[in-house]
Structure formats: C-alpha cells, structure tokens
Short mmCIF file of C-alpha atoms and ligand atoms in Angstrom, two decimals:
data_model
loop_
_atom_site.label_atom_id
_atom_site.label_comp_id
_atom_site.label_asym_id
_atom_site.label_seq_id
_atom_site.Cartn_x
_atom_site.Cartn_y
_atom_site.Cartn_z
CA MET O 1 -40.42 73.52 -116.15
CA ASN O 2 -38.29 76.58 -116.75
CA ILE O 3 -38.99 79.36 -114.39
CA THR O 4 -37.20 82.66 -114.63
CA VAL O 5 -37.65 85.45 -112.15
CA PHE O 6 -37.27 89.06 -112.85
CA ASP O 7 -36.55 91.95 -110.19
CA SER O 8 -38.19 94.72 -113.14
CA ARG O 9 -41.14 94.36 -115.20
CA ALA O 10 -39.47 95.85 -117.68
CA ALA O 11 -36.69 93.24 -118.25
CA LEU O 12 -39.29 90.76 -117.75
CA VAL O 13 -41.20 91.99 -120.75
CA ASP O 14 -38.09 92.72 -122.63
CA HIS O 15 -37.44 88.90 -122.45
CA ALA O 16 -40.90 88.12 -123.24
CA ALA O 17 -40.38 90.05 -126.47
CA ASP O 18 -37.03 88.62 -127.02
CA LEU O 19 -38.23 84.93 -127.12
CA ILE O 20 -41.22 85.93 -129.60
CA SER O 21 -39.30 88.07 -131.67
CA GLU O 22 -36.60 85.29 -132.02
CA PHE O 23 -39.36 82.70 -132.58
CA VAL O 24 -41.14 84.51 -135.44
CA THR O 25 -37.74 85.12 -136.92
CA THR O 26 -36.75 81.91 -137.08
CA ALA O 27 -39.59 79.34 -137.36
CA PRO O 28 -40.40 78.70 -141.05
CA ALA O 29 -44.01 79.23 -140.66
CA ALA O 30 -44.52 81.09 -136.94
CA VAL O 31 -47.86 79.97 -135.79
CA LEU O 32 -48.29 81.75 -132.50
CA GLY O 33 -50.68 81.31 -129.94
CA LEU O 34 -52.08 84.93 -128.59
CA ALA O 35 -53.29 86.03 -125.40
CA THR O 36 -54.85 88.99 -124.30
CA GLY O 37 -55.46 90.37 -120.78
CA GLY O 38 -53.28 93.01 -119.29
CA THR O 39 -50.11 91.43 -118.65
CA MET O 40 -49.72 91.23 -122.46
CA MET O 41 -50.33 94.68 -123.22
CA PRO O 42 -47.02 95.76 -122.31
CA ILE O 43 -45.22 92.73 -124.26
CA TYR O 44 -47.31 93.58 -127.62
CA GLU O 45 -46.13 97.40 -127.18
CA ASN O 46 -42.36 96.16 -126.91
CA LEU O 47 -42.90 93.97 -129.91
CA ILE O 48 -44.58 96.85 -132.08
CA GLY O 49 -41.41 98.98 -130.85
CA ARG O 50 -38.96 96.57 -132.07
CA HIS O 51 -41.14 96.21 -135.53
CA ASN O 52 -40.93 99.93 -135.70
CA LEU O 53 -36.96 99.98 -135.66
CA GLY O 54 -37.09 97.19 -138.38
CA LEU O 55 -35.99 94.65 -135.74
CA VAL O 56 -38.94 91.78 -136.25
CA SER O 57 -41.29 91.21 -139.08
CA PHE O 58 -44.74 89.36 -138.72
CA SER O 59 -44.87 88.87 -142.19
CA ARG O 60 -44.65 85.17 -141.80
CA THR O 61 -46.44 84.68 -138.70
CA SER O 62 -49.70 83.61 -138.37
CA GLY O 63 -51.47 84.02 -134.75
CA PHE O 64 -54.56 81.97 -132.90
CA LEU O 65 -56.46 83.49 -129.95
CA LEU O 66 -57.24 81.70 -127.03
CA ASP O 67 -60.34 82.83 -126.07
CA GLU O 68 -63.32 85.33 -127.03
CA TYR O 69 -66.35 86.41 -125.31
CA VAL O 70 -69.68 85.00 -126.33
CA ALA O 71 -72.47 87.51 -127.75
CA LEU O 72 -70.42 90.81 -127.35
CA PRO O 73 -71.45 92.89 -130.60
CA ARG O 74 -68.72 92.38 -132.97
CA SER O 75 -67.88 96.14 -133.10
CA HIS O 76 -67.60 96.38 -129.48
CA SER O 77 -64.30 97.22 -128.31
CA GLN O 78 -63.57 94.72 -126.03
CA THR O 79 -63.89 91.40 -127.88
CA TYR O 80 -60.49 89.97 -128.31
CA ARG O 81 -60.51 89.96 -131.88
CA ASN O 82 -60.85 93.82 -131.99
CA VAL O 83 -58.29 93.98 -128.72
CA ILE O 84 -55.43 92.21 -130.14
CA HIS O 85 -56.23 94.18 -133.74
CA ARG O 86 -56.03 97.56 -131.52
CA LEU O 87 -53.45 96.60 -129.38
CA PHE O 88 -50.80 94.39 -132.22
CA GLU O 89 -51.95 93.65 -135.45
CA ARG O 90 -52.90 96.60 -137.15
CA HIS O 91 -49.60 98.27 -135.77
CA VAL O 92 -47.32 95.46 -137.19
CA ASP O 93 -46.75 93.90 -141.06
CA VAL O 94 -48.62 90.67 -140.30
CA LEU O 95 -50.47 89.75 -143.15
CA PRO O 96 -54.26 90.56 -143.60
CA GLY O 97 -56.48 87.57 -142.26
CA SER O 98 -53.48 86.10 -140.49
CA ILE O 99 -54.60 86.60 -137.06
CA ILE O 100 -57.84 84.37 -136.01
CA GLY O 101 -60.19 83.78 -133.31
CA PRO O 102 -63.12 82.11 -132.44
CA ASP O 103 -66.50 83.66 -133.37
CA GLY O 104 -68.40 84.32 -130.22
CA ASN O 105 -71.43 85.59 -132.43
CA ALA O 106 -71.65 82.13 -134.55
CA SER O 107 -75.24 81.01 -134.45
CA ALA O 108 -74.23 77.58 -134.17
CA LEU O 109 -71.44 77.79 -131.25
CA ALA O 110 -70.66 74.26 -130.47
CA ALA O 111 -69.99 73.73 -134.34
CA GLU O 112 -67.66 76.82 -134.31
CA CYS O 113 -65.63 75.48 -131.10
CA GLU O 114 -64.99 72.08 -132.70
CA ARG O 115 -64.44 73.87 -136.36
CA TYR O 116 -61.97 76.64 -134.16
CA ASP O 117 -60.23 73.47 -132.51
CA ARG O 118 -59.51 71.80 -135.72
CA GLN O 119 -58.21 74.93 -137.24
CA VAL O 120 -55.71 75.30 -134.28
CA SER O 121 -54.86 71.76 -134.12
CA GLU O 122 -54.05 71.52 -138.12
CA ALA O 123 -51.95 74.64 -138.14
CA GLY O 124 -50.05 73.77 -134.94
CA VAL O 125 -49.29 76.49 -132.60
CA GLY O 126 -45.25 76.49 -132.16
CA LEU O 127 -45.33 79.38 -129.27
CA GLN O 128 -47.95 79.79 -127.16
CA LEU O 129 -48.49 82.70 -124.91
CA LEU O 130 -50.34 82.39 -121.75
CA GLY O 131 -51.48 84.55 -118.81
CA ILE O 132 -53.04 83.26 -115.69
CA GLY O 133 -56.23 84.14 -114.06
CA ARG O 134 -56.20 84.57 -110.23
CA ASN O 135 -58.13 81.37 -110.01
CA GLY O 136 -55.59 79.40 -112.06
CA HIS O 137 -57.56 79.98 -115.03
CA ILE O 138 -55.69 79.53 -118.36
CA GLY O 139 -57.68 80.96 -121.59
CA PHE O 140 -61.05 80.77 -120.20
CA ASN O 141 -60.64 77.21 -118.98
CA GLU O 142 -61.71 78.17 -115.24
CA PRO O 143 -61.48 75.83 -112.10
CA GLY O 144 -63.16 72.53 -112.93
CA ALA O 145 -61.62 72.06 -116.65
CA SER O 146 -60.20 68.93 -117.43
CA PRO O 147 -56.55 69.02 -118.59
CA GLY O 148 -57.63 67.03 -121.91
CA SER O 149 -60.54 69.40 -122.73
CA ARG O 150 -61.19 70.79 -126.24
CA THR O 151 -62.32 74.49 -127.36
CA ARG O 152 -65.94 74.95 -125.90
CA VAL O 153 -68.05 77.30 -124.70
CA VAL O 154 -67.55 78.27 -121.24
CA THR O 155 -69.25 80.09 -118.11
CA LEU O 156 -66.97 82.39 -116.56
CA ALA O 157 -66.24 82.36 -113.01
CA GLN O 158 -67.49 85.18 -110.91
CA ALA O 159 -63.75 86.16 -110.06
CA THR O 160 -63.02 86.46 -113.53
CA ARG O 161 -65.81 88.64 -114.67
CA ASP O 162 -64.81 90.72 -111.42
CA ASP O 163 -61.15 91.02 -112.66
CA ASN O 164 -62.04 91.74 -116.34
CA ALA O 165 -64.60 94.51 -115.21
CA ARG O 166 -62.19 97.02 -115.55
CA PHE O 167 -62.00 96.94 -119.51
CA PHE O 168 -65.90 97.63 -119.46
CA THR O 169 -68.01 100.58 -118.56
CA SER O 170 -69.85 98.68 -115.77
CA PRO O 171 -69.43 94.96 -114.34
CA GLN O 172 -72.46 94.08 -115.68
CA GLN O 173 -71.47 94.45 -119.21
CA VAL O 174 -68.99 91.83 -118.66
CA PRO O 175 -70.01 88.71 -120.56
CA THR O 176 -71.16 85.77 -118.79
CA GLN O 177 -69.83 83.03 -121.22
CA ALA O 178 -67.03 82.74 -123.77
CA ILE O 179 -65.08 80.39 -125.90
CA THR O 180 -62.11 79.05 -124.78
CA GLN O 181 -59.32 76.81 -126.48
CA GLY O 182 -59.24 73.74 -124.33
CA ILE O 183 -56.41 72.58 -121.76
CA GLY O 184 -55.90 69.73 -124.30
CA THR O 185 -55.83 72.43 -127.18
CA ILE O 186 -53.63 74.53 -125.28
CA ARG O 187 -51.00 71.66 -124.21
CA ALA O 188 -50.75 70.50 -128.15
CA GLY O 189 -48.83 73.82 -128.65
CA LYS O 190 -44.97 73.03 -128.93
CA ARG O 191 -43.88 75.64 -126.25
CA LEU O 192 -45.77 77.31 -123.86
CA LEU O 193 -44.81 80.67 -122.19
CA ILE O 194 -46.64 81.99 -119.45
CA VAL O 195 -46.20 85.43 -118.14
CA ALA O 196 -47.62 86.53 -114.80
CA GLN O 197 -47.15 89.62 -112.40
CA GLY O 198 -47.94 91.04 -109.34
CA THR O 199 -49.04 89.44 -105.66
CA HIS O 200 -52.65 88.40 -106.82
CA LYS O 201 -51.23 85.75 -108.73
CA ALA O 202 -48.64 84.44 -106.49
CA ALA O 203 -51.02 81.86 -104.92
CA ALA O 204 -52.50 80.76 -108.68
CA VAL O 205 -48.40 80.68 -109.79
CA ARG O 206 -47.42 78.60 -106.66
CA ALA O 207 -50.04 76.18 -107.31
CA ALA O 208 -49.61 76.14 -111.21
CA ILE O 209 -45.61 75.19 -110.54
CA SER O 210 -45.72 72.90 -107.30
CA GLY O 211 -49.55 71.98 -106.55
CA PRO O 212 -51.04 68.88 -107.50
CA ILE O 213 -52.43 68.43 -110.95
CA THR O 214 -56.17 68.85 -110.29
CA PRO O 215 -59.08 70.66 -112.37
CA ALA O 216 -59.49 72.83 -109.56
CA LEU O 217 -56.44 74.99 -110.64
CA PRO O 218 -56.50 74.51 -114.30
CA ALA O 219 -52.89 75.77 -114.84
CA SER O 220 -51.55 73.09 -112.95
CA ALA O 221 -52.07 70.56 -116.40
CA LEU O 222 -49.14 72.38 -117.75
CA GLN O 223 -47.15 70.48 -115.56
CA LEU O 224 -47.87 67.65 -118.33
CA HIS O 225 -46.20 69.86 -120.93
CA SER O 226 -42.48 68.93 -121.49
CA ASN O 227 -41.44 72.52 -123.07
CA VAL O 228 -43.24 75.41 -120.59
CA THR O 229 -41.46 78.42 -119.72
CA PHE O 230 -42.82 80.71 -116.83
CA LEU O 231 -41.81 84.47 -116.73
CA LEU O 232 -42.36 85.82 -113.39
CA ASP O 233 -41.74 89.13 -111.64
CA THR O 234 -40.85 88.41 -107.71
CA LYS O 235 -44.23 89.06 -106.67
CA ALA O 236 -45.89 86.48 -108.88
CA ALA O 237 -43.19 84.48 -107.66
CA SER O 238 -43.01 85.08 -104.25
CA SER O 239 -44.86 82.02 -102.98
CA ILE O 240 -43.29 79.29 -104.63
CA PRO O 241 -41.48 76.84 -102.79
CA PRO O 242 -37.55 77.51 -103.02
CA ALA O 243 -37.24 73.41 -103.76
CA ALA O 244 -39.26 74.52 -107.07
CA LEU O 245 -37.19 77.01 -108.58
C1 GLP L 302 -57.94 86.64 -119.10
C2 GLP L 302 -58.23 86.15 -120.51
C3 GLP L 302 -56.52 85.10 -120.08
C4 GLP L 302 -55.51 86.15 -119.72
C5 GLP L 302 -55.93 86.11 -118.03
C6 GLP L 302 -55.18 87.35 -117.00
O1 GLP L 302 -59.40 86.78 -118.51
N1 GLP L 302 -58.77 85.28 -120.90
O2 GLP L 302 -56.23 84.92 -121.39
O3 GLP L 302 -54.41 85.10 -119.48
O4 GLP L 302 -57.27 86.27 -118.08
O5 GLP L 302 -55.17 88.57 -117.25
P1 GLP L 302 -54.46 89.79 -116.97
O6 GLP L 302 -53.37 89.35 -117.80
O7 GLP L 302 -55.45 90.73 -117.33
O8 GLP L 302 -54.33 89.46 -115.29
#
C-alpha cells in the first residue's frame, strides 16, 4: 500500500491529476474508473485545466462510473451520469459515448447490474479513482458489503444520505437506493487511487489502512489489492498509526 500525505490540498489535487494524466497518456486503451463526490471535483477541474493547455488528451480514454442513484429522473442534475458530464466530460475531448454508467432507471434493475458488471469487467479498468465515505464506504458499498461483492442495488446508509444532502435542495430528495459496483468489481481494477481529505474522513482512513479486513468497514477490503495508492491531506491522515505510514 502506497500512502502519500500532502500539506496542501492543491498539491494533493495536482499529484492526483499527474497520475491520471500519465495513465491516460501512456496506456494504449486507457480505461478509467470514475468516482463522483466532492473530493473528486477539484481533480476533474485540474484535469480540464491541463486539457485546455493542450497537456493531456482523453480521446483514447473510456470511463466507467462507480455508482448511480436509483430512480432519480434522467434529467436530474444530481444523477452521477449528469454530474460527470457537467464537471468533466463536456469540457474535454473524450469521445461521445465513452463514459458509461449503470442505468438507475432501468426497468429490470438486477439485470442492469449484471449487464454493467460484465461490461466493466470485460473492459478491464486500468486506473480506478475512489473516494471514501465517512463510514468507510467505497462507491456505495455501505458497511456490511462483502469483499467479493459485485454490482448490485443497495440501500444507502443514513450517514451517506445525510452527507450527500448538500447536493440536493432538501435531505428528503436524496434517493434511498443506488446501483454500485461491488467491492469485488472494484478490486479487479489494476490500480486503485483513493483520495481523502478532512478530519471527518480520518477514522475511516485509519480503519481502511490499518484496521482488520471486515465488511463493517468496506474500504478495508482494499488491503487485499496489490496496487493501491492513498493520497491524503494531513487531516485525513491524522489518525493513521505512524508504523503504518
Ligand atoms: C459518495 C460516492 C462515493 C464517494 C464518497 C465520498 O457518496 N458514492 O463514490 O467517493 O461518497 O464523497 P465525498 O468526496 O463527497 O466526501
């Protein structure tokens, strides 16, 4: 496990964007696993800046979303499909149709999950971006998710709905269910890049890095992966035992 701690958030974001740019530039067919959430937004902004300067192209990149809300209208600004389009896709040269997510409005959701899981697995993610929830979730794999889980419909934890309420006009509007890639699906990515910032993530980060591997803390399953990089600010890293650094 590779852990880097940054004094400044700007340096963290820049380093994450360096790794992503290098990946999409050098991989013959760059398959990116895309996360949403507040942590990722400045990283996408940084990548757009580099693209505008002609420093990076996404024309050979495809991307797979980690998760999607269930039954949020397709036109809603907070579907992750719309979020990634607004914050990243429409600003760069990624080819139309190259960023894909699960359909949270599919009439047969279980079949959609199976189909998406197969699609992600067949494409083979080369670099997977991940945030981490306060409760240790990755994607929307909430506490209780097994390390081998596949893409499926999940019920969101109340803590997650509370955290994501800031993106909606009222807390009641946050969907109760989502489709998420499973932990097993995520672990099939070649390299995993986890980004966390802030004191509110410190306990989850400590448990993910140095706690027991347990479904109670979904991110702890990342210890089973051989190529994981944590990019943390000093606050998110503040509870990690020194021996683990
Ligand atoms: C969200 C997303 C995750 C994200 C995490 C952290 O609910 N489903 O993919 O990584 O929770 O979000 P944030 O970066 O806003 O703290």
